[in-house]
PDB file of C-alpha atoms and ligand atoms in Angstrom:
ATOM      1  CA  UNK A  25       0.749  33.013  -1.614  1.00 44.00           C
ATOM      2  CA  UNK A  26       3.875  31.695  -3.289  1.00 48.00           C
ATOM      3  CA  UNK A  27       7.107  31.922  -1.395  1.00 52.00           C
ATOM      4  CA  UNK A  28      10.230  32.543  -3.404  1.00 55.00           C
ATOM      5  CA  UNK A  29      12.060  29.959  -1.350  1.00 58.00           C
ATOM      6  CA  UNK A  30       9.532  27.158  -1.959  1.00 60.00           C
ATOM      7  CA  UNK A  31      11.166  23.831  -2.531  1.00 67.00           C
ATOM      8  CA  UNK A  32      11.207  22.685  -6.125  1.00 82.00           C
ATOM      9  CA  UNK A  33       8.966  19.712  -6.776  1.00 90.00           C
ATOM     10  CA  UNK A  34      10.737  16.360  -7.012  1.00 91.00           C
ATOM     11  CA  UNK A  35       8.033  15.038  -9.353  1.00 95.00           C
ATOM     12  CA  UNK A  36       9.639  14.316 -12.725  1.00 95.00           C
ATOM     13  CA  UNK A  37       8.007  15.783 -15.863  1.00 95.00           C
ATOM     14  CA  UNK A  38       7.853  12.340 -17.463  1.00 97.00           C
ATOM     15  CA  UNK A  39       5.948  10.691 -14.583  1.00 97.00           C
ATOM     16  CA  UNK A  40       3.147   9.541 -16.919  1.00 97.00           C
ATOM     17  CA  UNK A  41       5.611   7.667 -19.120  1.00 98.00           C
ATOM     18  CA  UNK A  42       7.313   6.157 -16.094  1.00 98.00           C
ATOM     19  CA  UNK A  43       3.965   5.003 -14.693  1.00 98.00           C
ATOM     20  CA  UNK A  44       2.826   3.556 -18.015  1.00 98.00           C
ATOM     21  CA  UNK A  45       6.104   1.745 -18.534  1.00 98.00           C
ATOM     22  CA  UNK A  46       6.706   0.385 -15.048  1.00 98.00           C
ATOM     23  CA  UNK A  47       3.247  -0.144 -13.495  1.00 97.00           C
ATOM     24  CA  UNK A  48       1.703  -2.967 -15.506  1.00 96.00           C
ATOM     25  CA  UNK A  49      -1.951  -2.283 -14.681  1.00 93.00           C
ATOM     26  CA  UNK A  50      -1.722   1.506 -15.046  1.00 96.00           C
ATOM     27  CA  UNK A  51      -3.990   1.139 -18.100  1.00 94.00           C
ATOM     28  CA  UNK A  52      -6.874  -0.168 -15.965  1.00 93.00           C
ATOM     29  CA  UNK A  53      -7.364   3.427 -14.751  1.00 95.00           C
ATOM     30  CA  UNK A  54      -9.212   5.853 -17.000  1.00 95.00           C
ATOM     31  CA  UNK A  55      -7.489   9.179 -17.777  1.00 97.00           C
ATOM     32  CA  UNK A  56      -9.216  11.229 -15.015  1.00 97.00           C
ATOM     33  CA  UNK A  57      -8.225   8.639 -12.407  1.00 97.00           C
ATOM     34  CA  UNK A  58      -4.679   8.576 -13.786  1.00 98.00           C
ATOM     35  CA  UNK A  59      -4.477  12.355 -13.293  1.00 97.00           C
ATOM     36  CA  UNK A  60      -5.925  12.057  -9.787  1.00 98.00           C
ATOM     37  CA  UNK A  61      -3.353   9.355  -9.024  1.00 98.00           C
ATOM     38  CA  UNK A  62      -0.694  11.694 -10.368  1.00 98.00           C
ATOM     39  CA  UNK A  63      -1.820  14.422  -7.959  1.00 97.00           C
ATOM     40  CA  UNK A  64      -1.751  12.005  -4.996  1.00 98.00           C
ATOM     41  CA  UNK A  65       1.648  10.733  -6.138  1.00 98.00           C
ATOM     42  CA  UNK A  66       2.966  14.317  -6.195  1.00 97.00           C
ATOM     43  CA  UNK A  67       1.701  14.875  -2.630  1.00 97.00           C
ATOM     44  CA  UNK A  68       3.489  11.749  -1.487  1.00 97.00           C
ATOM     45  CA  UNK A  69       6.717  12.598  -3.278  1.00 96.00           C
ATOM     46  CA  UNK A  70       6.856  16.237  -2.187  1.00 95.00           C
ATOM     47  CA  UNK A  71       5.104  15.883   1.164  1.00 94.00           C
ATOM     48  CA  UNK A  72       7.358  13.231   2.704  1.00 94.00           C
ATOM     49  CA  UNK A  73      11.028  12.729   3.244  1.00 94.00           C
ATOM     50  CA  UNK A  74      12.447  10.045   0.952  1.00 96.00           C
ATOM     51  CA  UNK A  75      15.707   8.365   1.881  1.00 95.00           C
ATOM     52  CA  UNK A  76      17.786   5.735   0.164  1.00 94.00           C
ATOM     53  CA  UNK A  77      19.395   3.072   2.329  1.00 89.00           C
ATOM     54  CA  UNK A  78      23.134   3.455   2.664  1.00 82.00           C
ATOM     55  CA  UNK A  79      25.052   3.018  -0.587  1.00 82.00           C
ATOM     56  CA  UNK A  80      21.920   3.284  -2.696  1.00 89.00           C
ATOM     57  CA  UNK A  81      20.628   6.121  -4.838  1.00 93.00           C
ATOM     58  CA  UNK A  82      16.986   7.042  -5.370  1.00 95.00           C
ATOM     59  CA  UNK A  83      15.812   7.608  -8.925  1.00 96.00           C
ATOM     60  CA  UNK A  84      12.708   9.271 -10.386  1.00 97.00           C
ATOM     61  CA  UNK A  85      11.447   5.872 -11.446  1.00 97.00           C
ATOM     62  CA  UNK A  86      11.631   4.534  -7.874  1.00 97.00           C
ATOM     63  CA  UNK A  87       9.774   7.496  -6.395  1.00 98.00           C
ATOM     64  CA  UNK A  88       7.098   7.408  -9.109  1.00 98.00           C
ATOM     65  CA  UNK A  89       6.454   3.649  -8.952  1.00 98.00           C
ATOM     66  CA  UNK A  90       6.332   3.520  -5.140  1.00 98.00           C
ATOM     67  CA  UNK A  91       4.207   6.674  -4.826  1.00 98.00           C
ATOM     68  CA  UNK A  92       1.764   5.528  -7.534  1.00 98.00           C
ATOM     69  CA  UNK A  93       1.254   2.118  -5.918  1.00 98.00           C
ATOM     70  CA  UNK A  94       0.706   3.747  -2.525  1.00 98.00           C
ATOM     71  CA  UNK A  95      -1.685   6.301  -4.070  1.00 98.00           C
ATOM     72  CA  UNK A  96      -3.892   3.582  -5.545  1.00 98.00           C
ATOM     73  CA  UNK A  97      -5.049   2.672  -2.018  1.00 98.00           C
ATOM     74  CA  UNK A  98      -6.273   6.183  -1.214  1.00 98.00           C
ATOM     75  CA  UNK A  99      -7.629   7.107  -4.662  1.00 98.00           C
ATOM     76  CA  UNK A 100     -11.233   6.720  -3.492  1.00 97.00           C
ATOM     77  CA  UNK A 101     -10.753   7.550   0.182  1.00 97.00           C
ATOM     78  CA  UNK A 102     -11.908  10.841   1.599  1.00 95.00           C
ATOM     79  CA  UNK A 103      -8.810  12.680   2.775  1.00 96.00           C
ATOM     80  CA  UNK A 104      -6.513  11.133   0.164  1.00 97.00           C
ATOM     81  CA  UNK A 105      -2.910  11.222   1.334  1.00 97.00           C
ATOM     82  CA  UNK A 106      -3.982  12.558   4.768  1.00 96.00           C
ATOM     83  CA  UNK A 107      -4.219   8.854   5.595  1.00 96.00           C
ATOM     84  CA  UNK A 108      -0.440   8.725   5.293  1.00 95.00           C
ATOM     85  CA  UNK A 109       0.359  11.820   7.357  1.00 92.00           C
ATOM     86  CA  UNK A 110       1.910   9.860  10.237  1.00 90.00           C
ATOM     87  CA  UNK A 111       4.614   8.445   7.988  1.00 93.00           C
ATOM     88  CA  UNK A 112       7.836  10.232   8.849  1.00 88.00           C
ATOM     89  CA  UNK A 113      10.027   8.972   6.020  1.00 94.00           C
ATOM     90  CA  UNK A 114       9.876   6.602   3.072  1.00 95.00           C
ATOM     91  CA  UNK A 115      13.094   4.598   3.084  1.00 93.00           C
ATOM     92  CA  UNK A 116      14.052   2.606  -0.001  1.00 95.00           C
ATOM     93  CA  UNK A 117      16.472  -0.323   0.141  1.00 92.00           C
ATOM     94  CA  UNK A 118      18.015  -1.996  -2.861  1.00 90.00           C
ATOM     95  CA  UNK A 119      16.805  -5.490  -1.967  1.00 84.00           C
ATOM     96  CA  UNK A 120      15.656  -7.405   1.098  1.00 72.00           C
ATOM     97  CA  UNK A 121      15.706  -5.779   4.515  1.00 70.00           C
ATOM     98  CA  UNK A 122      17.436  -7.435   7.408  1.00 63.00           C
ATOM     99  CA  UNK A 123      15.870  -6.919  10.793  1.00 55.00           C
ATOM    100  CA  UNK A 124      15.869  -9.273  13.726  1.00 50.00           C
ATOM    101  CA  UNK A 125      13.000  -7.675  15.568  1.00 50.00           C
ATOM    102  CA  UNK A 126      10.747  -4.691  15.815  1.00 53.00           C
ATOM    103  CA  UNK A 127      12.626  -1.476  16.609  1.00 53.00           C
ATOM    104  CA  UNK A 128      12.691  -0.331  20.237  1.00 51.00           C
ATOM    105  CA  UNK A 129      10.060   2.301  20.957  1.00 51.00           C
ATOM    106  CA  UNK A 130      10.638   5.872  22.170  1.00 48.00           C
ATOM    107  CA  UNK A 131      10.125   4.798  25.801  1.00 48.00           C
ATOM    108  CA  UNK A 132      12.578   2.321  27.288  1.00 51.00           C
ATOM    109  CA  UNK A 133      11.207  -1.186  27.412  1.00 47.00           C
ATOM    110  CA  UNK A 134       8.578  -0.562  24.749  1.00 46.00           C
ATOM    111  CA  UNK A 135       8.505  -1.664  21.153  1.00 47.00           C
ATOM    112  CA  UNK A 136       7.452   0.418  18.215  1.00 51.00           C
ATOM    113  CA  UNK A 137       4.000  -0.664  17.092  1.00 50.00           C
ATOM    114  CA  UNK A 138       4.965  -2.120  13.791  1.00 57.00           C
ATOM    115  CA  UNK A 139       5.577  -5.013  11.490  1.00 58.00           C
ATOM    116  CA  UNK A 140       8.710  -6.227   9.768  1.00 60.00           C
ATOM    117  CA  UNK A 141       9.051  -8.296   6.606  1.00 65.00           C
ATOM    118  CA  UNK A 142      11.872  -9.141   4.285  1.00 77.00           C
ATOM    119  CA  UNK A 143      10.486  -6.809   1.641  1.00 85.00           C
ATOM    120  CA  UNK A 144       9.192  -3.989   3.787  1.00 86.00           C
ATOM    121  CA  UNK A 145       8.521  -2.528   7.207  1.00 85.00           C
ATOM    122  CA  UNK A 146       5.931  -0.201   8.651  1.00 86.00           C
ATOM    123  CA  UNK A 147       5.777   1.380  12.061  1.00 82.00           C
ATOM    124  CA  UNK A 148       3.372   3.701  13.786  1.00 80.00           C
ATOM    125  CA  UNK A 149       4.628   7.286  13.540  1.00 79.00           C
ATOM    126  CA  UNK A 150       7.752   5.933  11.882  1.00 83.00           C
ATOM    127  CA  UNK A 151       9.140   5.241   8.445  1.00 90.00           C
ATOM    128  CA  UNK A 152       7.785   2.959   5.780  1.00 93.00           C
ATOM    129  CA  UNK A 153      10.674   0.881   4.473  1.00 92.00           C
ATOM    130  CA  UNK A 154      10.463  -0.686   1.026  1.00 94.00           C
ATOM    131  CA  UNK A 155      12.689  -3.059  -0.940  1.00 94.00           C
ATOM    132  CA  UNK A 156      13.021  -1.626  -4.436  1.00 96.00           C
ATOM    133  CA  UNK A 157      13.728  -5.044  -5.975  1.00 94.00           C
ATOM    134  CA  UNK A 158      10.399  -6.314  -4.687  1.00 94.00           C
ATOM    135  CA  UNK A 159       8.481  -3.108  -5.433  1.00 96.00           C
ATOM    136  CA  UNK A 160       9.616  -2.957  -9.053  1.00 97.00           C
ATOM    137  CA  UNK A 161       9.070  -6.681  -9.646  1.00 96.00           C
ATOM    138  CA  UNK A 162       5.587  -6.528  -8.112  1.00 96.00           C
ATOM    139  CA  UNK A 163       4.587  -3.482 -10.174  1.00 97.00           C
ATOM    140  CA  UNK A 164       5.673  -5.253 -13.376  1.00 97.00           C
ATOM    141  CA  UNK A 165       3.937  -8.554 -12.543  1.00 96.00           C
ATOM    142  CA  UNK A 166       0.727  -7.736 -10.657  1.00 93.00           C
ATOM    143  CA  UNK A 167      -0.998 -11.009 -11.559  1.00 91.00           C
ATOM    144  CA  UNK A 168       1.354 -12.817  -9.190  1.00 92.00           C
ATOM    145  CA  UNK A 169      -0.722 -11.203  -6.472  1.00 93.00           C
ATOM    146  CA  UNK A 170       2.008  -9.567  -4.404  1.00 94.00           C
ATOM    147  CA  UNK A 171       2.755  -5.895  -3.943  1.00 96.00           C
ATOM    148  CA  UNK A 172       5.018  -4.851  -1.104  1.00 95.00           C
ATOM    149  CA  UNK A 173       4.114  -1.161  -1.429  1.00 97.00           C
ATOM    150  CA  UNK A 174       0.382  -1.791  -1.170  1.00 97.00           C
ATOM    151  CA  UNK A 175       1.023  -4.251   1.649  1.00 95.00           C
ATOM    152  CA  UNK A 176       2.984  -1.790   3.780  1.00 95.00           C
ATOM    153  CA  UNK A 177       0.701   1.167   3.056  1.00 97.00           C
ATOM    154  CA  UNK A 178      -2.316  -1.021   3.901  1.00 97.00           C
ATOM    155  CA  UNK A 179      -0.726  -1.431   7.344  1.00 95.00           C
ATOM    156  CA  UNK A 180      -0.581   2.368   7.549  1.00 95.00           C
ATOM    157  CA  UNK A 181      -4.342   2.561   6.840  1.00 96.00           C
ATOM    158  CA  UNK A 182      -4.933  -0.145   9.445  1.00 95.00           C
ATOM    159  CA  UNK A 183      -2.844   1.832  11.979  1.00 93.00           C
ATOM    160  CA  UNK A 184      -4.792   5.054  11.388  1.00 92.00           C
ATOM    161  CA  UNK A 185      -6.876   4.291  14.502  1.00 90.00           C
ATOM    162  CA  UNK A 186      -3.760   3.485  16.532  1.00 87.00           C
ATOM    163  CA  UNK A 187      -3.906  -0.323  16.456  1.00 86.00           C
ATOM    164  CA  UNK A 188      -2.849  -2.984  13.952  1.00 88.00           C
ATOM    165  CA  UNK A 189      -5.911  -5.201  14.082  1.00 92.00           C
ATOM    166  CA  UNK A 190      -6.904  -5.660  10.458  1.00 95.00           C
ATOM    167  CA  UNK A 191      -9.615  -3.024  10.756  1.00 96.00           C
ATOM    168  CA  UNK A 192      -8.988   0.477   9.434  1.00 96.00           C
ATOM    169  CA  UNK A 193     -11.281   3.261  10.681  1.00 95.00           C
ATOM    170  CA  UNK A 194     -14.716   2.332   9.360  1.00 93.00           C
ATOM    171  CA  UNK A 195     -18.180   3.863   9.481  1.00 89.00           C
ATOM    172  CA  UNK A 196     -20.123   2.133  12.279  1.00 90.00           C
ATOM    173  CA  UNK A 197     -22.540   0.764   9.662  1.00 89.00           C
ATOM    174  CA  UNK A 198     -19.706  -1.288   8.086  1.00 90.00           C
ATOM    175  CA  UNK A 199     -17.936  -2.448  11.238  1.00 94.00           C
ATOM    176  CA  UNK A 200     -20.090  -5.381  12.302  1.00 94.00           C
ATOM    177  CA  UNK A 201     -20.183  -7.004   8.889  1.00 96.00           C
ATOM    178  CA  UNK A 202     -16.441  -6.357   8.444  1.00 97.00           C
ATOM    179  CA  UNK A 203     -15.614  -8.240  11.643  1.00 96.00           C
ATOM    180  CA  UNK A 204     -17.939 -11.133  10.706  1.00 97.00           C
ATOM    181  CA  UNK A 205     -16.718 -11.533   7.138  1.00 97.00           C
ATOM    182  CA  UNK A 206     -13.022 -11.068   7.920  1.00 97.00           C
ATOM    183  CA  UNK A 207     -13.169 -13.439  10.883  1.00 97.00           C
ATOM    184  CA  UNK A 208     -14.928 -16.080   8.800  1.00 97.00           C
ATOM    185  CA  UNK A 209     -12.459 -15.743   5.892  1.00 97.00           C
ATOM    186  CA  UNK A 210      -9.506 -15.814   8.309  1.00 97.00           C
ATOM    187  CA  UNK A 211     -10.793 -18.982  10.007  1.00 97.00           C
ATOM    188  CA  UNK A 212     -11.295 -20.719   6.661  1.00 96.00           C
ATOM    189  CA  UNK A 213      -7.804 -19.709   5.518  1.00 96.00           C
ATOM    190  CA  UNK A 214      -6.307 -21.087   8.724  1.00 94.00           C
ATOM    191  CA  UNK A 215      -8.185 -24.344   8.344  1.00 94.00           C
ATOM    192  CA  UNK A 216      -8.023 -25.055   4.619  1.00 93.00           C
ATOM    193  CA  UNK A 217      -5.686 -22.495   3.073  1.00 93.00           C
ATOM    194  CA  UNK A 218      -6.959 -20.245   0.280  1.00 94.00           C
ATOM    195  CA  UNK A 219      -6.828 -20.548  -3.487  1.00 92.00           C
ATOM    196  CA  UNK A 220      -6.294 -16.810  -3.868  1.00 96.00           C
ATOM    197  CA  UNK A 221      -4.874 -15.362  -0.613  1.00 96.00           C
ATOM    198  CA  UNK A 222      -1.259 -16.023   0.265  1.00 94.00           C
ATOM    199  CA  UNK A 223      -0.767 -18.178   3.386  1.00 93.00           C
ATOM    200  CA  UNK A 224       0.991 -15.217   4.997  1.00 92.00           C
ATOM    201  CA  UNK A 225      -2.481 -13.707   5.460  1.00 95.00           C
ATOM    202  CA  UNK A 226      -2.993 -16.306   8.195  1.00 94.00           C
ATOM    203  CA  UNK A 227      -0.289 -14.735  10.392  1.00 92.00           C
ATOM    204  CA  UNK A 228      -2.728 -12.421  12.187  1.00 94.00           C
ATOM    205  CA  UNK A 229      -5.568  -9.998  11.498  1.00 95.00           C
ATOM    206  CA  UNK A 230      -3.216  -7.170  10.466  1.00 94.00           C
ATOM    207  CA  UNK A 231      -1.484  -9.337   7.880  1.00 94.00           C
ATOM    208  CA  UNK A 232      -4.833 -10.632   6.690  1.00 97.00           C
ATOM    209  CA  UNK A 233      -5.967  -7.101   5.852  1.00 97.00           C
ATOM    210  CA  UNK A 234      -2.630  -6.213   4.215  1.00 96.00           C
ATOM    211  CA  UNK A 235      -2.541  -9.366   2.062  1.00 96.00           C
ATOM    212  CA  UNK A 236      -6.242  -9.011   1.198  1.00 98.00           C
ATOM    213  CA  UNK A 237      -5.552  -5.461   0.047  1.00 98.00           C
ATOM    214  CA  UNK A 238      -2.663  -6.599  -2.173  1.00 97.00           C
ATOM    215  CA  UNK A 239      -4.890  -9.279  -3.673  1.00 98.00           C
ATOM    216  CA  UNK A 240      -7.841  -6.896  -4.099  1.00 98.00           C
ATOM    217  CA  UNK A 241      -5.750  -4.603  -6.296  1.00 97.00           C
ATOM    218  CA  UNK A 242      -3.551  -7.156  -8.091  1.00 97.00           C
ATOM    219  CA  UNK A 243      -5.895 -10.143  -8.610  1.00 97.00           C
ATOM    220  CA  UNK A 244      -9.337  -8.587  -8.202  1.00 97.00           C
ATOM    221  CA  UNK A 245     -11.227 -11.032 -10.421  1.00 97.00           C
ATOM    222  CA  UNK A 246      -9.838 -14.039  -8.559  1.00 97.00           C
ATOM    223  CA  UNK A 247     -10.611 -12.469  -5.169  1.00 97.00           C
ATOM    224  CA  UNK A 248     -14.158 -11.527  -6.210  1.00 97.00           C
ATOM    225  CA  UNK A 249     -14.716 -15.104  -7.384  1.00 97.00           C
ATOM    226  CA  UNK A 250     -13.203 -16.894  -4.380  1.00 97.00           C
ATOM    227  CA  UNK A 251     -14.169 -14.455  -1.601  1.00 97.00           C
ATOM    228  CA  UNK A 252     -17.140 -12.397  -2.850  1.00 97.00           C
ATOM    229  CA  UNK A 253     -18.103 -10.996   0.562  1.00 97.00           C
ATOM    230  CA  UNK A 254     -14.544 -10.015   1.383  1.00 98.00           C
ATOM    231  CA  UNK A 255     -14.205  -8.407  -2.043  1.00 98.00           C
ATOM    232  CA  UNK A 256     -17.447  -6.523  -1.490  1.00 97.00           C
ATOM    233  CA  UNK A 257     -16.272  -5.056   1.831  1.00 97.00           C
ATOM    234  CA  UNK A 258     -12.926  -4.002   0.384  1.00 98.00           C
ATOM    235  CA  UNK A 259     -14.735  -2.413  -2.566  1.00 97.00           C
ATOM    236  CA  UNK A 260     -16.937  -0.472  -0.130  1.00 96.00           C
ATOM    237  CA  UNK A 261     -13.963   0.595   1.988  1.00 96.00           C
ATOM    238  CA  UNK A 262     -11.641   1.602  -0.856  1.00 98.00           C
ATOM    239  CA  UNK A 263     -14.526   2.922  -2.996  1.00 97.00           C
ATOM    240  CA  UNK A 264     -12.975   1.273  -6.021  1.00 97.00           C
ATOM    241  CA  UNK A 265     -13.950  -1.723  -8.110  1.00 97.00           C
ATOM    242  CA  UNK A 266     -10.770  -3.111  -9.673  1.00 96.00           C
ATOM    243  CA  UNK A 267     -12.536  -6.302 -10.809  1.00 95.00           C
ATOM    244  CA  UNK A 268     -14.922  -4.231 -12.941  1.00 93.00           C
ATOM    245  CA  UNK A 269     -11.981  -2.217 -14.300  1.00 89.00           C
ATOM    246  CA  UNK A 270     -10.124  -5.443 -15.151  1.00 85.00           C
ATOM    247  CA  UNK A 271     -13.203  -6.853 -16.916  1.00 83.00           C
ATOM    248  CA  UNK A 272     -13.698  -3.664 -18.966  1.00 72.00           C
ATOM    249  CA  UNK A 273     -10.114  -3.640 -20.143  1.00 63.00           C
TER     250      UNK A 273
HETATM  251 ZN1   ZN B 322       2.586  -7.140   6.794  1.00 97.25          ZN
END
């Protein structure tokens, strides 16, 4: 049934052009996947509240770039954008965010389960906050290996089971190997650093998963080479093979 008072979609007609122009590795997706990403993007744009930080104005380009990058994580996941249903609002700042600490929680004396960075913030049952400067720069230059949107939305996937522990909900058959491989890679990063993962991954298990996810999508060939087992687990979880897509290009 269509209601006459349905909200108009905020998805711009030229979203394909915006994606092709502003997301550098858009061309690694074949046309059916681009359309599927477009459908997920539309769900994110129309299904969530989007707010600009004070004194800032949201544009079509911002919504499309942020929603596309977030959609790439759930392209192969059963449930699609259902993974993001706990997000109350997507807040976009012009540049870096300034927070001293995690926001107080709903109950006095508690803290919101969340993480804060200069470029973004995620909290459980709260907003995802993104710096547009970082998001647009990252989308244009994926080979630098950073993507604040993927990073923050990876935290949302991690939080889907209620805890930020670097392990999203997994089939039991994958869990044991996941813990072994991630623990081993984390220990090696702490001890020797990594040639492909940013040092920030060594902060804790949650950051390790978020940074690994960024690297999986932005520098897949390097990750597959340096951390084949980690790459393999992420490929199984996300049900995508960006290294193969990058090789075929
Ligand atoms: Zn993080």
